[in-house]
Short mmCIF file of C-alpha atoms and ligand atoms in Angstrom, two decimals:
data_model
loop_
_atom_site.label_atom_id
_atom_site.label_comp_id
_atom_site.label_asym_id
_atom_site.label_seq_id
_atom_site.Cartn_x
_atom_site.Cartn_y
_atom_site.Cartn_z
CA UNK A 72 5.89 29.63 -3.83
CA UNK A 73 3.77 32.60 -4.74
CA UNK A 74 0.60 31.48 -3.05
CA UNK A 75 2.27 30.24 0.09
CA UNK A 76 0.13 30.60 3.16
CA UNK A 77 1.45 33.10 5.61
CA UNK A 78 0.76 34.04 9.17
CA UNK A 79 1.48 37.30 10.88
CA UNK A 80 2.27 38.17 14.43
CA UNK A 81 2.24 41.61 16.04
CA UNK A 82 5.32 42.11 18.14
CA UNK A 83 6.20 45.05 20.33
CA UNK A 84 9.88 45.69 20.26
CA UNK A 85 12.13 47.67 22.53
CA UNK A 86 14.53 48.92 19.88
CA UNK A 87 17.04 50.36 22.33
CA UNK A 88 17.44 47.14 24.19
CA UNK A 89 16.93 45.11 21.05
CA UNK A 90 14.36 42.74 22.39
CA UNK A 91 10.77 41.71 21.88
CA UNK A 92 8.71 42.69 24.91
CA UNK A 93 5.68 40.69 23.89
CA UNK A 94 3.63 39.75 20.89
CA UNK A 95 -0.04 39.32 20.24
CA UNK A 96 -1.56 36.61 18.10
CA UNK A 97 -4.88 35.13 17.15
CA UNK A 98 -5.90 31.51 17.47
CA UNK A 99 -4.40 30.56 14.10
CA UNK A 100 -0.91 31.45 15.22
CA UNK A 101 -1.34 29.91 18.67
CA UNK A 102 -2.54 26.68 17.04
CA UNK A 103 0.62 26.55 14.98
CA UNK A 104 2.80 27.23 17.99
CA UNK A 105 1.06 24.57 20.06
CA UNK A 106 1.36 22.05 17.24
CA UNK A 107 5.16 22.03 17.77
CA UNK A 108 4.52 19.80 20.79
CA UNK A 109 2.95 17.08 18.66
CA UNK A 110 6.01 16.68 16.40
CA UNK A 111 8.15 13.61 17.09
CA UNK A 112 11.80 14.34 17.88
CA UNK A 113 13.02 12.54 14.76
CA UNK A 114 10.76 14.65 12.58
CA UNK A 115 11.95 17.85 14.25
CA UNK A 116 15.54 16.91 13.42
CA UNK A 117 14.56 16.03 9.87
CA UNK A 118 12.67 19.31 9.42
CA UNK A 119 15.65 21.25 10.75
CA UNK A 120 17.98 19.39 8.37
CA UNK A 121 19.88 17.58 11.09
CA UNK A 122 20.73 20.88 12.72
CA UNK A 123 18.36 21.02 15.68
CA UNK A 124 21.12 21.78 18.17
CA UNK A 125 19.40 19.48 20.67
CA UNK A 126 22.21 17.87 22.70
CA UNK A 127 23.38 14.76 20.84
CA UNK A 128 20.15 14.19 18.94
CA UNK A 129 21.55 15.26 15.58
CA UNK A 130 24.39 12.74 15.95
CA UNK A 131 21.97 9.97 16.82
CA UNK A 132 19.76 10.81 13.86
CA UNK A 133 22.72 10.93 11.51
CA UNK A 134 24.02 7.59 12.79
CA UNK A 135 20.72 5.89 12.04
CA UNK A 136 20.82 7.37 8.57
CA UNK A 137 24.29 5.92 8.05
CA UNK A 138 23.41 2.43 9.33
CA UNK A 139 22.52 0.05 6.54
CA UNK A 140 19.08 -1.52 6.26
CA UNK A 141 20.37 -4.88 7.40
CA UNK A 142 20.63 -3.62 10.98
CA UNK A 143 16.90 -3.02 11.22
CA UNK A 144 14.06 -5.46 11.71
CA UNK A 145 12.52 -4.25 8.48
CA UNK A 146 13.56 -1.59 5.96
CA UNK A 147 10.56 0.41 7.08
CA UNK A 148 11.85 0.46 10.67
CA UNK A 149 14.69 2.73 9.64
CA UNK A 150 12.22 5.09 7.97
CA UNK A 151 10.03 5.01 11.07
CA UNK A 152 12.96 6.46 13.01
CA UNK A 153 14.08 8.97 10.39
CA UNK A 154 10.58 10.23 9.53
CA UNK A 155 8.37 9.30 12.46
CA UNK A 156 4.70 9.96 11.85
CA UNK A 157 2.77 12.18 14.19
CA UNK A 158 -0.44 10.95 15.75
CA UNK A 159 -1.77 14.49 15.23
CA UNK A 160 -0.80 14.78 11.55
CA UNK A 161 -4.39 14.65 10.39
CA UNK A 162 -5.22 17.59 12.65
CA UNK A 163 -2.09 19.53 11.76
CA UNK A 164 -3.16 19.56 8.13
CA UNK A 165 -5.97 21.88 9.18
CA UNK A 166 -3.49 24.45 10.46
CA UNK A 167 -3.28 27.70 8.59
CA UNK A 168 0.44 27.14 8.25
CA UNK A 169 2.11 23.80 8.66
CA UNK A 170 5.74 22.75 8.85
CA UNK A 171 4.82 19.20 7.88
CA UNK A 172 4.87 17.83 4.38
CA UNK A 173 1.46 16.54 3.28
CA UNK A 174 0.83 13.02 4.56
CA UNK A 175 1.47 10.22 2.15
CA UNK A 176 0.29 6.66 2.15
CA UNK A 177 1.85 3.74 0.36
CA UNK A 178 0.20 0.94 -1.52
CA UNK A 179 1.44 -2.09 -3.38
CA UNK A 180 1.84 -1.52 -7.11
CA UNK A 181 0.57 -5.00 -7.99
CA UNK A 182 -3.03 -4.93 -9.16
CA UNK A 183 -3.57 -8.35 -7.69
CA UNK A 184 -2.70 -7.09 -4.19
CA UNK A 185 -4.95 -4.05 -4.12
CA UNK A 186 -7.98 -5.44 -5.89
CA UNK A 187 -8.91 -7.71 -3.01
CA UNK A 188 -11.48 -7.51 -0.29
CA UNK A 189 -8.73 -6.73 2.21
CA UNK A 190 -6.33 -4.11 0.93
CA UNK A 191 -3.34 -2.91 2.94
CA UNK A 192 -1.62 0.42 3.02
CA UNK A 193 1.13 1.88 5.14
CA UNK A 194 2.04 5.32 6.41
CA UNK A 195 5.70 4.39 6.30
CA UNK A 196 7.87 4.24 3.20
CA UNK A 197 9.27 0.80 2.28
CA UNK A 198 6.76 -1.25 4.20
CA UNK A 199 6.46 -4.63 2.59
CA UNK A 200 3.20 -5.79 1.07
CA UNK A 201 1.17 -8.23 3.11
CA UNK A 202 0.50 -10.35 0.04
CA UNK A 203 3.54 -10.28 -2.25
CA UNK A 204 6.23 -9.07 0.20
CA UNK A 205 7.45 -6.42 -2.25
CA UNK A 206 7.84 -2.80 -1.15
CA UNK A 207 4.60 -0.88 -1.17
CA UNK A 208 5.91 1.94 -3.30
CA UNK A 209 2.84 3.38 -4.91
CA UNK A 210 2.69 6.82 -3.35
CA UNK A 211 -0.73 8.32 -2.65
CA UNK A 212 -1.82 11.41 -0.81
CA UNK A 213 -4.53 11.42 1.76
CA UNK A 214 -7.58 13.12 0.39
CA UNK A 215 -7.55 16.44 2.09
CA UNK A 216 -10.50 18.76 1.75
CA UNK A 217 -8.10 21.69 2.08
CA UNK A 218 -10.16 23.42 4.72
CA UNK A 219 -8.44 25.37 7.41
CA UNK A 220 -10.03 24.94 10.75
CA UNK A 221 -9.48 25.41 14.45
CA UNK A 222 -7.21 22.58 15.49
CA UNK A 223 -6.44 22.95 19.17
CA UNK A 224 -7.64 26.41 20.15
CA UNK A 225 -11.17 27.73 19.57
CA UNK A 226 -11.43 29.94 16.55
CA UNK A 227 -12.87 33.25 17.68
CA UNK A 228 -11.72 36.78 18.34
CA UNK A 229 -9.73 35.93 21.44
CA UNK A 230 -6.25 37.39 21.35
CA UNK A 231 -3.28 35.79 23.01
CA UNK A 232 -0.18 37.34 24.44
CA UNK A 233 3.05 35.53 23.65
CA UNK A 234 6.25 36.40 25.46
CA UNK A 235 9.72 36.11 24.03
CA UNK A 236 10.10 32.76 25.82
CA UNK A 237 6.67 31.43 24.77
CA UNK A 238 4.46 32.02 27.75
CA UNK A 239 1.06 32.08 26.11
CA UNK A 240 -1.87 33.65 27.94
CA UNK A 241 -5.06 35.33 26.98
CA UNK A 242 -4.33 39.00 26.29
CA UNK A 243 -5.23 40.98 29.37
CA UNK A 244 -4.41 44.26 31.05
CA UNK A 245 -2.78 42.46 33.93
CA UNK A 246 -0.52 40.28 31.78
CA UNK A 247 0.55 43.29 29.77
CA UNK A 248 1.16 45.44 32.85
CA UNK A 249 3.12 42.67 34.58
CA UNK A 250 5.27 42.09 31.53
CA UNK A 251 6.08 45.80 31.13
CA UNK A 252 7.08 45.90 34.78
CA UNK A 253 9.07 42.68 34.61
CA UNK A 254 11.12 44.02 31.74
CA UNK A 255 11.35 47.47 33.28
CA UNK A 256 9.77 49.21 30.31
CA UNK A 257 8.88 52.70 31.58
CA UNK A 258 8.03 54.63 28.44
CA UNK A 259 5.76 52.76 26.12
CA UNK A 260 6.47 55.31 23.41
CA UNK A 261 9.78 53.58 22.99
CA UNK A 262 8.01 50.40 21.97
CA UNK A 263 7.66 49.85 18.25
CA UNK A 264 5.02 47.63 16.76
CA UNK A 265 6.45 45.20 14.22
CA UNK A 266 4.44 42.85 12.09
CA UNK A 267 6.29 39.57 11.77
CA UNK A 268 5.41 37.54 8.72
CA UNK A 269 5.76 33.78 8.82
CA UNK A 270 5.91 31.38 5.90
CA UNK A 271 7.06 27.79 6.29
CA UNK A 272 10.75 28.72 6.33
CA UNK A 273 10.29 31.42 8.95
CA UNK A 274 8.23 29.03 11.03
CA UNK A 275 10.96 26.39 10.92
CA UNK A 276 13.40 29.06 11.99
CA UNK A 277 11.14 29.93 14.90
CA UNK A 278 10.95 26.25 15.86
CA UNK A 279 14.73 26.04 15.80
CA UNK A 280 15.23 29.18 17.88
CA UNK A 281 12.59 28.16 20.37
CA UNK A 282 14.35 24.86 21.02
CA UNK A 283 17.66 26.41 21.89
CA UNK A 284 17.02 29.83 23.39
CA UNK A 285 14.63 31.57 25.70
CA UNK A 286 14.56 34.60 23.42
CA UNK A 287 13.01 33.03 20.36
CA UNK A 288 11.12 36.08 19.09
CA UNK A 289 14.01 38.45 19.79
CA UNK A 290 16.36 36.18 17.86
CA UNK A 291 13.96 36.20 14.94
CA UNK A 292 13.78 40.00 14.98
CA UNK A 293 17.48 40.60 15.60
CA UNK A 294 19.23 37.63 14.00
CA UNK A 295 22.62 39.35 14.27
CA UNK A 296 22.46 39.54 18.03
CA UNK A 297 23.11 35.83 18.42
CA UNK A 298 22.21 35.52 22.05
CA UNK A 299 24.27 32.68 23.34
CA UNK A 300 22.33 30.08 25.16
CA UNK A 301 24.12 28.70 28.15
CA UNK A 302 23.54 25.03 28.66
CA UNK A 303 22.04 24.17 32.00
CA UNK A 304 24.48 22.91 34.56
CA UNK A 305 24.25 19.18 34.62
CA UNK A 306 24.67 19.01 38.35
CA UNK A 307 21.39 20.72 39.07
CA UNK A 308 19.22 18.55 36.98
CA UNK A 309 21.16 15.43 37.73
CA UNK A 310 20.14 15.84 41.32
CA UNK A 311 16.50 16.26 40.38
CA UNK A 312 16.53 13.25 38.13
CA UNK A 313 18.13 11.07 40.75
CA UNK A 314 15.50 12.05 43.24
CA UNK A 315 12.70 11.54 40.82
CA UNK A 316 13.88 8.18 39.62
CA UNK A 317 13.61 6.81 43.11
CA UNK A 318 9.86 7.30 42.97
CA UNK A 319 9.75 5.21 39.84
CA UNK A 320 11.46 2.25 41.41
CA UNK A 321 8.34 0.14 40.96
CA UNK A 322 8.67 0.40 37.17
CA UNK A 323 12.14 -1.00 37.11
CA UNK A 324 11.09 -4.29 35.71
CA UNK A 325 13.72 -4.67 33.10
CA UNK A 326 17.45 -4.54 32.98
CA UNK A 327 20.04 -4.16 30.29
CA UNK A 328 23.71 -4.93 30.45
CA UNK A 329 26.11 -2.59 28.69
CA UNK A 330 29.89 -2.63 28.45
CA UNK A 331 31.75 0.59 28.96
CA UNK A 332 35.15 2.03 28.27
CA UNK A 333 35.76 4.95 30.60
CA UNK A 334 38.50 7.55 30.41
CA UNK A 335 39.78 7.54 34.00
CA UNK A 336 41.60 10.84 33.61
CA UNK A 337 38.35 12.79 33.27
CA UNK A 338 35.78 10.19 34.31
CA UNK A 339 33.97 10.40 30.99
CA UNK A 340 32.53 7.51 29.06
CA UNK A 341 34.54 6.96 25.89
CA UNK A 342 32.09 4.52 24.37
CA UNK A 343 29.79 1.68 25.24
CA UNK A 344 29.15 -1.60 23.52
CA UNK A 345 25.46 -2.39 23.54
CA UNK A 346 23.07 -4.94 22.17
CA UNK A 347 19.71 -4.72 20.49
CA UNK A 348 17.83 -3.93 23.70
CA UNK A 349 19.75 -0.74 24.36
CA UNK A 350 19.75 0.33 20.72
CA UNK A 351 15.97 -0.03 20.61
CA UNK A 352 15.54 2.10 23.73
CA UNK A 353 17.82 4.77 22.36
CA UNK A 354 16.50 4.80 18.79
CA UNK A 355 12.85 4.80 19.77
CA UNK A 356 13.31 8.16 21.51
CA UNK A 357 13.17 9.66 18.02
CA UNK A 358 9.53 8.62 17.72
CA UNK A 359 8.54 10.48 20.93
CA UNK A 360 6.53 13.65 20.31
CA UNK A 361 8.16 16.71 21.87
CA UNK A 362 5.23 17.28 24.24
CA UNK A 363 5.43 13.76 25.60
CA UNK A 364 9.12 14.24 26.32
CA UNK A 365 8.39 17.47 28.20
CA UNK A 366 5.73 15.64 30.14
CA UNK A 367 8.14 12.86 31.05
CA UNK A 368 10.97 15.14 32.03
CA UNK A 369 8.84 17.66 33.86
CA UNK A 370 10.57 20.62 35.43
CA UNK A 371 13.65 20.88 33.30
CA UNK A 372 15.10 24.28 32.57
CA UNK A 373 16.33 23.18 29.17
CA UNK A 374 14.67 23.09 25.72
CA UNK A 375 14.61 26.85 25.22
CA UNK A 376 11.04 28.08 25.22
CA UNK A 377 9.35 24.71 24.97
CA UNK A 378 8.79 24.20 28.67
CA UNK A 379 6.98 27.53 28.89
CA UNK A 380 4.88 26.61 25.91
CA UNK A 381 3.99 23.30 27.51
CA UNK A 382 3.18 24.93 30.86
CA UNK A 383 1.05 27.56 29.14
CA UNK A 384 -1.15 24.85 27.69
CA UNK A 385 -1.52 23.35 31.14
CA UNK A 386 -2.49 26.71 32.58
CA UNK A 387 -4.78 27.90 29.82
CA UNK A 388 -8.37 27.24 30.78
CA UNK A 389 -10.24 24.59 28.87
CA UNK A 390 -12.67 27.20 27.52
CA UNK A 391 -9.96 28.38 25.12
CA UNK A 392 -9.52 24.93 23.64
CA UNK A 393 -11.64 23.31 21.01
CA UNK A 394 -12.18 20.29 23.26
CA UNK A 395 -10.72 18.31 26.14
CA UNK A 396 -9.31 16.00 23.52
CA UNK A 397 -7.53 18.84 21.75
CA UNK A 398 -5.88 19.92 24.98
CA UNK A 399 -4.80 16.42 25.89
CA UNK A 400 -3.32 15.90 22.41
CA UNK A 401 -0.89 18.66 23.33
CA UNK A 402 -0.25 17.77 26.94
CA UNK A 403 0.04 14.03 26.43
CA UNK A 404 0.70 13.51 22.75
CA UNK A 405 0.72 9.85 21.81
CA UNK A 406 2.88 7.91 19.43
CA UNK A 407 1.52 7.35 15.96
CA UNK A 408 -0.08 3.92 15.40
CA UNK A 409 2.48 1.07 15.30
CA UNK A 410 5.29 3.34 16.50
CA UNK A 411 5.28 1.96 20.01
CA UNK A 412 8.04 -0.31 21.21
CA UNK A 413 6.61 -2.67 23.78
CA UNK A 414 9.82 -2.99 25.75
CA UNK A 415 10.45 0.74 25.92
CA UNK A 416 11.26 1.31 29.58
CA UNK A 417 9.78 4.81 29.48
CA UNK A 418 6.19 4.01 28.82
CA UNK A 419 4.72 5.94 25.92
CA UNK A 420 1.14 5.53 24.84
CA UNK A 421 0.47 4.68 21.21
CA UNK A 422 -2.64 5.87 19.42
CA UNK A 423 -4.80 3.22 17.86
CA UNK A 424 -4.76 2.71 14.11
CA UNK A 425 -7.63 4.10 12.12
CA UNK A 426 -10.63 1.85 11.94
CA UNK A 427 -10.37 0.10 8.57
CA UNK A 428 -12.55 1.94 6.12
CA UNK A 429 -14.67 -0.02 3.74
CA UNK A 430 -16.15 0.84 0.40
CA UNK A 431 -17.99 -0.73 -2.50
CA UNK A 432 -15.69 -2.26 -5.07
CA UNK A 433 -11.96 -2.64 -4.63
CA UNK A 434 -9.33 -0.06 -3.72
CA UNK A 435 -7.77 -0.33 -7.17
CA UNK A 436 -10.97 0.92 -8.77
CA UNK A 437 -11.32 3.54 -6.05
CA UNK A 438 -7.92 5.09 -6.79
CA UNK A 439 -8.35 4.64 -10.55
CA UNK A 440 -11.70 6.42 -10.35
CA UNK A 441 -9.97 9.37 -8.73
CA UNK A 442 -11.01 8.61 -5.18
CA UNK A 443 -14.57 7.56 -5.72
CA UNK A 444 -16.01 4.14 -5.07
CA UNK A 445 -17.56 2.03 -7.81
CA UNK A 446 -21.21 2.55 -8.46
CA UNK A 447 -21.87 -0.97 -9.65
CA UNK A 448 -22.74 -3.84 -7.32
CA UNK A 449 -19.34 -5.40 -7.78
CA UNK A 450 -16.32 -3.87 -9.48
CA UNK A 451 -14.57 -5.17 -12.54
CA UNK A 452 -12.26 -7.16 -10.28
CA UNK A 453 -15.26 -8.95 -8.83
CA UNK A 454 -15.06 -7.28 -5.44
CA UNK A 455 -18.31 -6.22 -3.80
CA UNK A 456 -16.86 -4.54 -0.79
CA UNK A 457 -13.27 -3.94 0.28
CA UNK A 458 -11.60 -2.95 3.50
CA UNK A 459 -8.71 -0.57 3.64
CA UNK A 460 -6.39 -1.56 6.47
CA UNK A 461 -3.26 0.11 7.77
CA UNK A 462 -0.37 -2.29 7.92
CA UNK A 463 2.18 -2.52 10.69
CA UNK A 464 5.49 -1.39 9.13
CA UNK A 465 7.39 -3.61 11.56
CA UNK A 466 5.70 -6.67 10.14
CA UNK A 467 8.33 -8.33 8.04
CA UNK A 468 6.29 -10.86 6.13
CA UNK A 469 2.67 -11.83 6.41
CA UNK A 470 1.97 -12.24 10.09
CA UNK A 471 5.37 -13.26 11.42
CA UNK A 472 7.42 -10.80 13.37
CA UNK A 473 11.09 -11.21 12.66
CA UNK A 474 12.09 -9.32 15.73
CA UNK A 475 10.36 -7.11 18.15
CA UNK A 476 11.53 -3.53 18.03
CA UNK A 477 13.33 -1.49 15.42
CA UNK A 478 16.68 -3.22 15.45
CA UNK A 479 17.49 -6.75 14.35
CA UNK A 480 18.70 -9.01 17.14
CA UNK A 481 22.09 -10.67 17.54
CA UNK A 482 24.15 -7.61 16.79
CA UNK A 483 26.12 -5.15 18.83
CA UNK A 484 26.68 -1.47 18.42
CA UNK A 485 29.28 0.99 19.60
CA UNK A 486 27.90 4.22 21.02
CA UNK A 487 30.14 7.18 21.81
CA UNK A 488 29.50 9.67 24.58
CA UNK A 489 27.90 12.08 22.10
CA UNK A 490 25.75 9.29 20.63
CA UNK A 491 27.47 8.46 17.41
CA UNK A 492 26.30 4.92 16.82
CA UNK A 493 28.14 2.44 14.59
CA UNK A 494 28.01 -1.32 14.26
CA UNK A 495 30.44 -2.97 16.68
CA UNK A 496 33.79 -3.48 14.98
CA UNK A 497 37.40 -3.23 16.05
CA UNK A 498 37.92 -0.70 13.28
CA UNK A 499 35.41 1.73 14.76
CA UNK A 500 36.56 1.09 18.31
CA UNK A 501 40.20 1.85 17.51
CA UNK A 502 39.11 4.87 15.52
CA UNK A 503 37.33 6.30 18.56
CA UNK A 504 40.42 5.83 20.72
CA UNK A 505 42.71 7.32 18.08
CA UNK A 506 40.47 10.30 17.46
CA UNK A 507 40.54 11.19 21.13
CA UNK A 508 44.28 10.46 21.38
CA UNK A 509 43.68 7.99 24.18
CA UNK A 510 46.26 5.59 25.54
CA UNK A 511 45.25 2.20 26.84
CA UNK A 512 46.45 3.01 30.36
CA UNK A 513 43.98 5.89 30.50
CA UNK A 514 41.10 3.51 30.01
CA UNK A 515 39.09 1.28 32.22
CA UNK A 516 36.63 -1.40 31.17
CA UNK A 517 33.43 -2.04 33.09
CA UNK A 518 29.98 -3.47 32.84
CA UNK A 519 26.84 -1.82 34.04
CA UNK A 520 23.29 -2.91 34.45
CA UNK A 521 20.88 -0.20 33.33
CA UNK A 522 17.45 0.22 34.78
CA UNK A 523 14.62 2.53 34.00
CA UNK A 524 16.18 5.44 35.88
CA UNK A 525 19.25 5.44 33.62
CA UNK A 526 17.15 5.23 30.49
CA UNK A 527 15.23 8.20 31.77
CA UNK A 528 18.47 10.06 32.51
CA UNK A 529 19.65 9.25 29.03
CA UNK A 530 16.58 10.74 27.37
CA UNK A 531 17.07 14.01 29.18
CA UNK A 532 20.84 14.09 28.84
CA UNK A 533 20.79 13.45 25.10
CA UNK A 534 18.52 16.44 24.57
CA UNK A 535 20.70 18.93 26.41
CA UNK A 536 24.21 17.60 26.67
CA UNK A 537 27.03 16.69 24.31
CA UNK A 538 28.25 14.06 26.77
CA UNK A 539 24.99 12.22 27.16
CA UNK A 540 26.29 8.85 28.30
CA UNK A 541 28.62 10.29 30.92
CA UNK A 542 25.86 12.48 32.29
CA UNK A 543 23.20 9.80 32.24
CA UNK A 544 25.28 7.03 33.71
CA UNK A 545 27.49 8.84 36.17
CA UNK A 546 24.99 8.82 39.03
CA UNK A 547 24.75 5.08 38.59
CA UNK A 548 28.47 4.66 38.78
CA UNK A 549 28.73 6.59 42.00
CA UNK A 550 25.94 4.51 43.40
CA UNK A 551 28.26 1.54 42.94
CA UNK A 552 25.98 0.03 40.35
CA UNK A 553 28.95 -0.59 38.13
CA UNK A 554 30.81 -3.85 38.24
CA UNK A 555 34.34 -2.95 37.33
CA UNK A 556 36.42 -5.69 35.84
CA UNK A 557 40.01 -4.64 35.76
ZN1 LIG B 285 1.64 -6.75 -3.23
#
């Protein structure tokens, strides 16, 4: 694209040591960086073409893609997981550079359905029409005035210093001096100033690097270096999680039974057989915005630069932000409207749907007139005033819920340690055993009751580990929570 919007960043590079010492940016760039925290995990994986490198998340995402529609409460539920909306999407469109695609909305194609006083739309593809139950597959774009504005950070001349691992502070002598000392830079003549140009592709690359390494800017500047990120040792954070979960005991109001096959030679989970409840917990993690996950998990050393970015927002004084609301959208990002799952054991706040807008005449005339309401008292469809209401994509038909949650009830799934999910079938089960070359006498069958603490462990483990189930459930096992049936 010739007229693609671009952003630039000044970076000071130690060419001998091949690393970025620090960079300086204006509010436009910082806004873009901060907006990463508002992106739901599923959307991050989609944007990075199923190659986010986040623990087992890519496997989980791919599994949902492979599952047929019949496993989900509604067709739209699958799309909600594969392309979760962001509650901040409207704001992100004001960014100077945006990784998101422009927001779409979907209407019913039938004239009869959209020329009424109550007209429904959805933000999710394949939502069914409230009136005729057909897919709402008329694609519209939100009217966007195209202005670029301050989104999170005040737009002024303030400059921000960004370190290689995404500590963001106001540029100051002290920060600069400290950083030079920290990195043992003695001769500043050896520092070269590079101007880094970012288009959408480069920004996605930065997002990807910043999720997996603590040297995001260096990796962008020296892509051949390939700094290997060492995964955190599970033992350390397992201890922290176990301690923390004790404090949450009061929330453990719900329980789920799962059936496990464990490899007794290495004490790893081979696979688990789970029902709808567990699948809904697991799948709905994809709708969590990155910032809300960081808030939940707290002091983890994983997720590359993202923890530093999150902490920087905490530490930056409110005077740098556009408003209290802007800061809290980053620190406690909410789920998009209708994306909440009421039984999610890790509570996640959902933002409220837009207040239905109303206009003179019907929506059909409004769209036909190129986004302007009718001027006559009542439109040609006989509608004086119409209301434009966002529809719940989980609503299967009219006002009856088929099932609560994303997944249809009365079905079981098989989940491997690295979160490949398939429908339960002997075929898949035997395939898992064969693939790992496992003999029956190496296996043990057990049942386990999961509580909130394990669901919490699972969220963290799946983001950093390739053996998420083993890591998340092992503490439970050793606490004799498992009922072995041999
Ligand atoms: Zn319709």
